[in-house]
Amino acid sequence: MRVLLVHPSALMYSEIFLRLEPLGLERVAGAAREAGHEVRVVDLQVLSRRRLRAEVRSFRPEALGISLNYLANIPEAIELAAEVKRAVPGCFVFLGGHSVSFVAEDVLEQAGGAVDAVVRGEGEPAVAPLLEAVRDGGVDGVPGIVTAAGRGPAPLMLHGIDAPLPARDLMRGRRRYFIGELDPCASIEFTRGCPWDCSFCSAWTFYGRSYRKASPEAAAEDLARIREPNVFIVDDVAFIRPEHGDAIAAEVERRGIRKRYYLETRSDVLLRHPEVFERWARLGLKYMFLGMEAIDAEGLDLYRKRVSPDENFRALEQARRLGIKVAINLIVDPAWDEERFRVVRDFALAVPEIVHFTVMTPYPGTEIWHTESRRLTTRDYRLFDIQHAVVPTTLPLERFYEELVRTQAVINRKHLGLRTAVGAARALGRNLLHGQTNFARMLWKFNQVYNPRRQFADHGRPVRYELPLPQHLDVGDRRKLYVHTRGATQGAPSRRTTD
């Protein structure tokens, strides 16, 4: 079959700080190609809608798959599905990805026939059986598939994550993927899943708190195939198992692979295993993202981070000793007032690290989606992007955005703009010498993207597609939140249900 896979447009945050290679979609493309299908990929983060239309006209796909890892992209995906259906009648359209897995039935209903199916759970084990069933005339028995008729058998998980290999060769515009000064930047996966259970996160509910590791040999082999000089390690928490991080490092050393790396981890993991991060620093680890989320014990307890403020600050000191630059994330609670914003600004200016802010957002799939007592002030999918407030704010909403952007702007002046350009002149010059402008554009783009009037005005846009209302759920048994369960692995049989 002719299969076209699409990643939607970049979100607000991605307009400045990063634009990541869609690794999950590449792996799904790899699985479909291994099954004998002709596959093309269009990433609307880096290519235009016009380019997509041209691809549809020339390729005439028999199946279209749209990746939906972000709720905010759901309206765009439904519109794309309808447009392709009009251009290619009979094309089978399916959606898949992290976020849509939690709202599959609602999105199918909202699409009004433009979407034929939603893939719940991991896409790699589902795509080949789905396409085979499409060719044979019925998809009801495919694990993980939801149609207007109901849910099929439970989704299957890969036994291991060594395969399928990501089809990176299908990507056009690869030079536009970057994260900070790592420009251009590819992505790689060493592990999948997270054993922690933070209340604001849906990674653990999606994977059922499972945790799988790539073999060191496969990880290094995939890394060796990457042409870009910079690599983002996409693991939710890097190097939880120190022996695994060491084994991959040994393979990287043996092969003489030289890259610069960016990863995400937790403070307690860094403190327990500093020797692993030190080894990777020697291999080229330059940047680390730490989700501190809060600067006080009360906030950390609220988000069930299971770390203390002292651990967070000791982790920052440890990273400084290793020469690794840290980007901190803090969660902005819409309940903050001017004084709380001032306290956080003072903290951000007092530390040398880069500080990013995300707005507390109850997402389907998270525990707080079911337990957050504050009512939603909007159900517009497009505002669920961690840059907008979707629950009541203590300050008037417009004032909240003014304080939020003011806080972001103070930190922007500290880390971006002319001062940073001078400090990062070598990296900037190197990137420009090789025709890479993503990092340079980022330095001066802040005020074009982050604007309190723009964010406030976003709430006034006409809304066609809305999130379903949260359903209260007793989360005493957290398995009720899971998309995947550990018993449902690739090849396991299950029955179709209609619930």
Coordinates of C-alpha atoms in Angstrom, one line a residue:
M1 CA 0.0 0.0 0.0
R2 CA 1.0 3.6 -0.5
V3 CA 1.2 5.1 3.0
L4 CA 1.6 8.7 3.9
L5 CA 2.6 9.6 7.5
V6 CA 2.2 13.2 8.7
H7 CA 3.4 15.1 11.8
P8 CA 1.4 18.3 12.5
S9 CA 2.7 21.8 12.8
A10 CA 5.0 23.1 15.6
L11 CA 3.4 24.4 18.8
M12 CA 4.1 27.7 20.4
Y13 CA 7.0 26.5 22.5
S14 CA 8.7 24.9 19.5
E15 CA 8.7 28.1 17.6
I16 CA 11.7 29.3 19.6
F17 CA 13.5 26.8 21.8
L18 CA 13.5 23.5 20.0
R19 CA 12.2 21.6 17.0
L20 CA 12.6 17.9 17.4
E21 CA 12.9 15.1 14.9
P22 CA 9.6 13.1 15.1
L23 CA 11.4 9.9 16.1
G24 CA 8.2 8.0 17.0
L25 CA 6.7 8.6 13.5
E26 CA 10.0 7.6 11.9
R27 CA 9.9 4.3 13.8
V28 CA 6.3 3.7 12.7
A29 CA 7.4 4.5 9.1
G30 CA 10.2 1.9 9.6
A31 CA 7.7 -0.7 10.7
A32 CA 5.4 -0.1 7.8
R33 CA 8.3 -0.2 5.3
E34 CA 9.5 -3.5 6.8
A35 CA 6.1 -4.9 6.1
G36 CA 6.4 -4.1 2.4
H37 CA 4.5 -0.9 2.1
E38 CA 5.6 2.2 0.2
V39 CA 6.0 5.0 2.8
R40 CA 6.4 8.7 2.6
V41 CA 6.6 11.2 5.5
V42 CA 5.7 14.9 5.7
D43 CA 6.7 16.8 8.9
L44 CA 4.7 20.0 9.0
Q45 CA 7.1 21.3 11.6
V46 CA 9.6 21.9 8.8
L47 CA 7.5 21.6 5.6
S48 CA 4.6 23.7 4.4
R49 CA 0.9 22.7 4.1
R50 CA 1.4 23.4 0.4
R51 CA 4.1 20.8 0.2
L52 CA 1.7 18.3 1.9
R53 CA -1.0 19.0 -0.7
A54 CA 1.5 18.4 -3.5
E55 CA 2.5 15.1 -1.9
V56 CA -1.1 14.0 -1.7
R57 CA -1.7 14.9 -5.3
S58 CA 1.4 13.1 -6.6
F59 CA 1.5 10.1 -4.2
R60 CA -2.3 9.4 -4.0
P61 CA -2.0 7.6 -0.6
E62 CA -4.1 4.6 0.1
A63 CA -3.6 5.2 3.8
L64 CA -2.9 8.4 5.8
G65 CA -1.5 8.3 9.3
I66 CA -1.3 11.5 11.5
S67 CA 0.8 11.6 14.6
L68 CA -0.9 13.2 17.6
N69 CA 1.5 13.3 20.6
Y70 CA 0.1 16.8 21.5
L71 CA -3.6 17.6 22.2
A72 CA -3.2 21.0 20.8
N73 CA -2.7 19.5 17.3
I74 CA -6.0 17.6 17.3
P75 CA -8.1 20.3 15.4
E76 CA -5.4 20.6 12.8
A77 CA -5.3 16.8 12.4
I78 CA -9.1 16.5 11.9
E79 CA -9.0 19.3 9.2
L80 CA -6.1 17.5 7.5
A81 CA -7.9 14.2 7.5
A82 CA -11.0 15.8 5.9
E83 CA -8.9 17.6 3.3
V84 CA -7.2 14.4 2.3
K85 CA -10.4 12.5 2.2
R86 CA -11.8 15.0 -0.3
A87 CA -8.7 14.9 -2.4
V88 CA -8.3 11.1 -2.4
P89 CA -11.7 9.4 -1.8
G90 CA -11.3 6.0 -0.3
C91 CA -8.1 6.8 1.5
F92 CA -8.1 5.2 4.9
V93 CA -7.2 7.8 7.6
F94 CA -5.9 6.9 11.0
L95 CA -4.6 8.9 13.9
G96 CA -2.1 7.7 16.5
G97 CA 0.2 8.9 19.3
H98 CA 0.4 9.6 22.9
S99 CA -2.3 12.2 23.5
V100 CA -5.0 10.9 21.2
S101 CA -4.7 7.5 22.8
F102 CA -6.6 8.9 25.9
V103 CA -9.4 10.6 23.9
A104 CA -9.8 8.2 21.0
E105 CA -13.6 7.8 20.9
D106 CA -14.2 11.5 21.3
V107 CA -11.9 12.5 18.5
L108 CA -13.5 9.9 16.2
E109 CA -16.9 11.3 16.9
Q110 CA -15.7 14.9 16.4
A111 CA -14.1 14.0 13.1
G112 CA -17.5 13.1 11.7
G113 CA -16.3 10.4 9.4
A114 CA -13.0 12.1 8.3
V115 CA -11.1 9.7 10.5
D116 CA -11.5 5.9 10.1
A117 CA -9.6 4.7 13.2
V118 CA -7.4 5.7 16.1
V119 CA -4.4 3.7 17.2
R120 CA -4.2 3.5 21.0
G121 CA -0.8 2.8 22.4
E122 CA 2.5 2.1 20.6
G123 CA 2.3 2.5 16.9
E124 CA 5.1 0.2 15.9
P125 CA 3.4 -3.1 16.7
A126 CA 0.0 -1.8 15.4
V127 CA 0.8 -0.3 12.0
A128 CA 1.6 -3.5 10.0
P129 CA -1.5 -5.5 11.2
L130 CA -3.7 -2.4 10.7
L131 CA -2.5 -1.8 7.1
E132 CA -3.0 -5.5 6.3
A133 CA -6.5 -5.4 7.7
V134 CA -7.3 -2.3 5.7
R135 CA -6.2 -4.1 2.6
D136 CA -8.3 -7.1 3.5
G137 CA -11.4 -5.1 4.2
G138 CA -11.8 -4.9 8.0
V139 CA -9.9 -3.6 11.0
D140 CA -12.1 -4.6 13.9
G141 CA -9.8 -7.4 15.2
V142 CA -6.6 -5.4 15.2
P143 CA -5.1 -4.8 18.7
G144 CA -5.1 -1.2 19.8
I145 CA -7.5 0.0 17.1
V146 CA -10.6 2.1 17.9
T147 CA -13.3 2.7 15.3
A148 CA -16.8 4.1 15.4
A149 CA -17.9 0.6 16.2
G150 CA -15.8 0.5 19.4
R151 CA -12.5 -0.6 20.8
G152 CA -10.7 -3.6 19.4
P153 CA -8.4 -5.9 21.4
A154 CA -6.0 -4.3 23.9
P155 CA -3.0 -2.5 22.4
L156 CA 0.2 -4.4 22.3
M157 CA 3.6 -3.3 23.4
L158 CA 6.9 -4.1 21.8
H159 CA 8.9 -6.7 23.7
G160 CA 12.1 -4.7 23.1
I161 CA 12.8 -1.4 21.5
D162 CA 15.8 -2.3 19.3
A163 CA 13.6 -2.5 16.3
P164 CA 12.1 -1.3 14.1
L165 CA 14.8 1.2 13.1
P166 CA 13.6 4.8 12.6
A167 CA 13.3 5.6 8.8
R168 CA 15.4 8.8 9.1
D169 CA 16.1 8.7 5.4
L170 CA 12.5 9.5 4.6
M171 CA 12.7 12.9 6.4
R172 CA 13.1 16.1 4.4
G173 CA 14.2 19.3 6.1
R174 CA 16.4 17.5 8.6
R175 CA 18.6 20.6 9.0
R176 CA 15.7 22.4 10.7
Y177 CA 15.7 20.1 13.7
F178 CA 17.5 21.7 16.7
I179 CA 17.5 22.2 20.5
G180 CA 19.2 25.4 21.7
E181 CA 22.7 25.8 20.2
L182 CA 22.7 22.1 19.1
D183 CA 21.8 22.9 15.6
P184 CA 21.1 20.7 13.7
C185 CA 20.1 18.0 16.1
A186 CA 18.9 14.4 15.6
S187 CA 17.0 12.3 18.3
I188 CA 17.6 8.9 19.6
E189 CA 15.9 6.6 22.2
F190 CA 17.9 4.5 24.7
T191 CA 14.9 3.6 27.0
R192 CA 11.2 3.9 26.9
G193 CA 8.8 4.5 29.8
C194 CA 9.1 5.9 33.3
P195 CA 8.7 4.0 36.6
W196 CA 7.8 7.2 38.5
D197 CA 4.2 8.4 38.9
C198 CA 4.2 12.2 38.9
S199 CA 0.6 13.5 39.1
F200 CA 0.9 15.9 36.2
C201 CA 2.5 13.5 33.7
S202 CA 1.0 10.8 31.4
A203 CA 4.1 9.0 30.4
W204 CA 3.7 6.4 33.2
T205 CA 0.0 6.0 32.6
F206 CA 0.6 5.5 28.8
Y207 CA 3.2 2.8 29.3
G208 CA 1.6 1.3 32.5
R209 CA 4.8 2.2 34.5
S210 CA 6.8 -0.2 32.3
Y211 CA 10.4 0.5 31.5
R212 CA 12.3 -1.0 28.5
K213 CA 15.9 -0.6 27.5
A214 CA 17.6 -0.8 24.0
S215 CA 20.5 -3.2 23.9
P216 CA 23.8 -1.3 24.1
E217 CA 24.9 -2.7 20.7
A218 CA 21.6 -1.6 19.0
A219 CA 21.7 1.9 20.6
A220 CA 25.3 2.5 19.5
E221 CA 24.6 1.2 16.0
D222 CA 21.7 3.5 15.7
L223 CA 23.8 6.4 17.0
A224 CA 26.5 5.6 14.5
R225 CA 24.0 5.9 11.6
I226 CA 23.1 9.5 12.6
R227 CA 24.8 12.1 10.4
E228 CA 24.1 15.1 12.6
P229 CA 26.8 16.2 15.0
N230 CA 24.3 16.7 17.8
V231 CA 21.9 14.3 19.4
F232 CA 18.9 14.7 21.8
I233 CA 18.4 11.6 23.9
V234 CA 14.6 11.5 24.2
D235 CA 14.3 9.2 27.2
D236 CA 11.8 10.4 29.8
V237 CA 14.6 9.9 32.5
A238 CA 18.1 9.2 31.2
F239 CA 20.4 6.6 32.9
I240 CA 18.0 5.3 35.6
R241 CA 20.0 2.1 35.3
P242 CA 23.7 3.1 35.6
E243 CA 24.9 -0.2 34.2
H244 CA 22.9 0.4 31.0
G245 CA 24.3 3.9 30.6
D246 CA 27.8 2.6 31.1
A247 CA 27.3 -0.2 28.6
I248 CA 26.1 2.2 25.9
A249 CA 29.0 4.5 26.7
A250 CA 31.4 1.6 26.3
E251 CA 30.0 0.8 22.8
V252 CA 30.2 4.5 21.9
E253 CA 33.9 4.6 23.0
R254 CA 34.7 1.4 21.2
R255 CA 33.3 2.7 17.9
G256 CA 34.8 6.2 18.3
I257 CA 31.5 8.0 18.0
R258 CA 31.8 11.7 18.7
K259 CA 28.7 13.8 19.1
R260 CA 27.3 16.5 21.4
Y261 CA 24.4 15.4 23.5
Y262 CA 21.3 16.8 25.3
L263 CA 19.3 14.7 27.7
E264 CA 16.6 14.8 30.3
T265 CA 16.9 13.3 33.8
R266 CA 15.9 13.6 37.4
S267 CA 17.8 15.2 40.2
D268 CA 17.9 12.1 42.3
V269 CA 19.1 10.0 39.4
L270 CA 22.0 12.4 38.8
L271 CA 22.9 12.4 42.5
R272 CA 22.9 8.6 42.7
H273 CA 24.9 8.0 39.6
P274 CA 27.2 11.0 39.0
E275 CA 29.9 8.7 37.5
V276 CA 27.7 7.8 34.6
F277 CA 27.0 11.4 33.7
E278 CA 30.7 12.3 34.1
R279 CA 31.5 9.5 31.6
W280 CA 29.0 10.9 29.2
A281 CA 30.3 14.4 29.7
R282 CA 33.6 13.1 28.4
L283 CA 31.8 11.7 25.4
G284 CA 30.1 15.0 24.6
L285 CA 27.2 15.5 27.0
K286 CA 26.8 19.3 27.0
Y287 CA 23.2 20.0 28.1
M288 CA 20.8 18.5 30.6
F289 CA 17.1 19.2 31.2
L290 CA 16.0 18.8 34.8
G291 CA 12.3 19.0 35.6
M292 CA 12.5 20.5 39.0
E293 CA 8.9 21.7 38.6
A294 CA 8.8 23.6 41.9
I295 CA 11.3 25.4 44.2
D296 CA 9.6 24.5 47.5
A297 CA 8.6 21.2 49.2
E298 CA 4.9 22.0 49.0
G299 CA 5.0 22.3 45.2
L300 CA 7.1 19.1 44.9
D301 CA 4.7 17.2 47.1
L302 CA 1.7 18.5 45.0
Y303 CA 3.2 17.1 41.8
R304 CA 4.5 13.9 43.6
K305 CA 8.0 14.4 42.4
R306 CA 9.4 12.3 45.2
V307 CA 12.5 14.6 45.5
S308 CA 13.3 17.4 48.0
P309 CA 14.4 21.0 47.3
D310 CA 17.7 20.1 48.7
E311 CA 18.2 17.3 46.2
N312 CA 17.3 19.6 43.4
F313 CA 19.9 22.2 44.4
R314 CA 22.6 19.6 45.0
A315 CA 21.9 18.2 41.6
L316 CA 22.4 21.6 40.1
E317 CA 25.8 21.9 41.9
Q318 CA 26.7 18.4 40.6
A319 CA 26.0 19.3 37.0
R320 CA 28.1 22.5 37.4
R321 CA 31.0 20.4 38.6
L322 CA 30.7 18.1 35.6
G323 CA 30.6 21.1 33.3
I324 CA 27.1 20.3 32.0
K325 CA 24.8 23.2 31.3
V326 CA 21.3 22.7 32.9
A327 CA 17.9 23.9 31.7
I328 CA 15.4 23.9 34.6
N329 CA 11.7 23.6 34.1
L330 CA 9.3 25.1 36.6
I331 CA 5.5 24.6 36.6
V332 CA 3.5 27.8 36.8
D333 CA 0.3 27.3 38.8
P334 CA -2.6 29.5 37.6
A335 CA -3.2 30.2 41.3
W336 CA -0.1 32.3 41.5
D337 CA -0.4 36.0 42.3
E338 CA 2.1 38.8 41.7
E339 CA 4.1 38.0 44.8
R340 CA 4.6 34.4 43.8
F341 CA 5.8 35.4 40.3
R342 CA 8.2 37.8 41.9
V343 CA 9.7 35.1 44.2
V344 CA 10.2 32.8 41.2
R345 CA 11.8 35.6 39.1
D346 CA 14.2 36.2 42.0
F347 CA 15.1 32.5 42.1
A348 CA 15.6 32.3 38.3
L349 CA 17.9 35.4 38.3
A350 CA 19.9 34.0 41.2
V351 CA 21.0 30.8 39.6
P352 CA 23.2 30.5 36.5
E353 CA 21.0 27.8 34.9
I354 CA 18.4 28.5 32.1
V355 CA 14.9 28.4 33.6
H356 CA 11.9 27.5 31.5
F357 CA 8.2 27.8 32.5
T358 CA 5.3 25.6 31.7
V359 CA 1.7 26.3 32.8
M360 CA 0.1 23.6 35.0
T361 CA -2.3 21.8 32.7
P362 CA -4.6 18.8 33.5
Y363 CA -4.2 16.5 30.5
P364 CA -6.3 13.5 29.7
G365 CA -4.1 10.6 30.8
T366 CA -2.7 12.3 33.9
E367 CA -3.9 11.7 37.4
I368 CA -4.8 15.4 37.9
W369 CA -7.2 15.2 34.9
H370 CA -9.4 13.1 37.2
T371 CA -8.6 14.7 40.5
E372 CA -8.1 18.4 39.8
S373 CA -10.9 20.1 41.7
R374 CA -10.8 23.4 39.7
R375 CA -13.1 23.4 36.8
L376 CA -11.8 23.9 33.3
T377 CA -12.2 27.4 31.9
T378 CA -11.8 26.2 28.3
R379 CA -12.0 22.9 26.5
D380 CA -10.4 24.2 23.3
Y381 CA -7.8 21.6 22.3
R382 CA -5.5 24.3 21.0
L383 CA -5.0 25.9 24.4
F384 CA -3.7 22.7 26.0
D385 CA -0.1 23.4 25.0
I386 CA 1.4 24.1 28.5
Q387 CA 1.6 27.8 27.5
H388 CA -2.0 28.8 28.2
A389 CA -4.1 28.7 31.4
V390 CA -7.0 26.3 31.2
V391 CA -8.2 26.4 34.8
P392 CA -9.2 29.6 36.8
T393 CA -6.4 32.1 37.5
T394 CA -6.2 34.0 40.7
L395 CA -5.2 37.1 38.8
P396 CA -7.4 38.3 36.0
L397 CA -6.5 36.2 33.0
E398 CA -4.9 39.0 31.0
R399 CA -2.9 40.1 34.1
F400 CA -1.8 36.4 34.6
Y401 CA -0.4 36.4 31.0
E402 CA 1.3 39.7 31.6
E403 CA 3.1 38.3 34.7
L404 CA 3.9 35.1 32.9
V405 CA 5.4 36.8 29.9
R406 CA 7.2 39.4 32.1
T407 CA 8.8 36.5 34.1
Q408 CA 9.8 34.7 30.9
A409 CA 11.1 37.9 29.4
V410 CA 13.3 38.7 32.4
I411 CA 14.9 35.2 32.0
N412 CA 15.0 35.6 28.2
R413 CA 17.1 38.8 28.6
K414 CA 19.4 36.9 31.0
H415 CA 20.0 33.9 28.6
L416 CA 19.1 35.1 25.1
G417 CA 19.6 38.1 23.0
L418 CA 22.9 40.0 22.3
R419 CA 24.6 39.0 25.6
T420 CA 24.1 35.3 24.8
A421 CA 25.1 35.8 21.2
V422 CA 28.4 37.2 22.3
G423 CA 28.9 34.5 24.9
A424 CA 28.0 31.8 22.4
A425 CA 29.8 33.4 19.5
R426 CA 31.8 30.3 18.7
A427 CA 28.8 28.1 18.5
L428 CA 26.8 30.7 16.6
G429 CA 29.7 31.2 14.2
R430 CA 30.1 27.5 13.7
N431 CA 26.4 27.0 13.0
L432 CA 26.2 29.9 10.5
L433 CA 29.3 28.7 8.8
H434 CA 27.5 25.5 8.1
G435 CA 24.3 27.3 7.0
Q436 CA 22.5 26.5 10.3
T437 CA 20.3 29.5 11.3
N438 CA 17.9 27.9 13.8
F439 CA 19.9 28.9 16.9
A440 CA 20.6 32.4 15.5
R441 CA 16.9 33.0 14.8
M442 CA 16.0 31.8 18.3
L443 CA 18.1 34.5 20.0
W444 CA 15.9 37.3 18.7
K445 CA 12.5 35.7 18.2
F446 CA 11.1 35.7 21.8
N447 CA 9.0 38.9 21.5
Q448 CA 7.5 37.7 18.2
V449 CA 6.1 34.6 19.9
Y450 CA 5.5 35.3 23.6
N451 CA 3.1 38.2 23.8
P452 CA 0.4 38.5 26.6
R453 CA -2.1 40.0 24.2
R454 CA -1.7 37.2 21.8
Q455 CA -2.1 34.6 24.5
F456 CA -5.1 36.3 26.0
A457 CA -6.6 36.7 22.5
D458 CA -6.2 33.0 21.8
H459 CA -9.1 32.4 24.3
G460 CA -11.4 34.4 22.1
R461 CA -11.0 32.3 19.0
P462 CA -14.1 30.4 17.7
V463 CA -13.9 26.8 19.0
R464 CA -15.1 23.9 16.8
Y465 CA -13.5 21.0 18.5
E466 CA -13.5 20.6 22.3
L467 CA -12.0 18.2 24.8
P468 CA -14.4 15.8 26.5
L469 CA -15.4 16.7 30.0
P470 CA -13.2 15.1 32.7
Q471 CA -14.7 12.0 34.2
H472 CA -14.2 11.7 38.0
L473 CA -12.3 8.4 38.5
D474 CA -11.3 6.8 41.7
V475 CA -7.5 6.5 41.1
G476 CA -6.9 4.3 44.1
D477 CA -6.3 1.6 41.5
R478 CA -4.0 3.4 39.1
R479 CA -4.1 0.6 36.6
K480 CA -7.5 2.2 35.5
L481 CA -5.4 5.0 34.0
Y482 CA -3.2 2.8 31.9
V483 CA -3.2 2.5 28.1
H484 CA -0.8 -0.4 28.1
T485 CA -0.6 -3.2 30.6
R486 CA 2.5 -5.3 31.0
G487 CA 0.7 -8.5 30.0
A488 CA -0.4 -7.2 26.6
T489 CA 2.8 -7.6 24.6
Q490 CA 3.3 -8.1 20.9
G491 CA 1.6 -11.3 19.8
A492 CA -0.8 -11.6 22.8
P493 CA -4.4 -12.3 21.8
S494 CA -7.3 -10.2 23.2
R495 CA -11.0 -9.7 22.6
R496 CA -12.9 -6.8 21.0
T497 CA -15.0 -4.7 23.3
T498 CA -17.4 -1.9 22.8
D499 CA -16.8 0.1 26.0

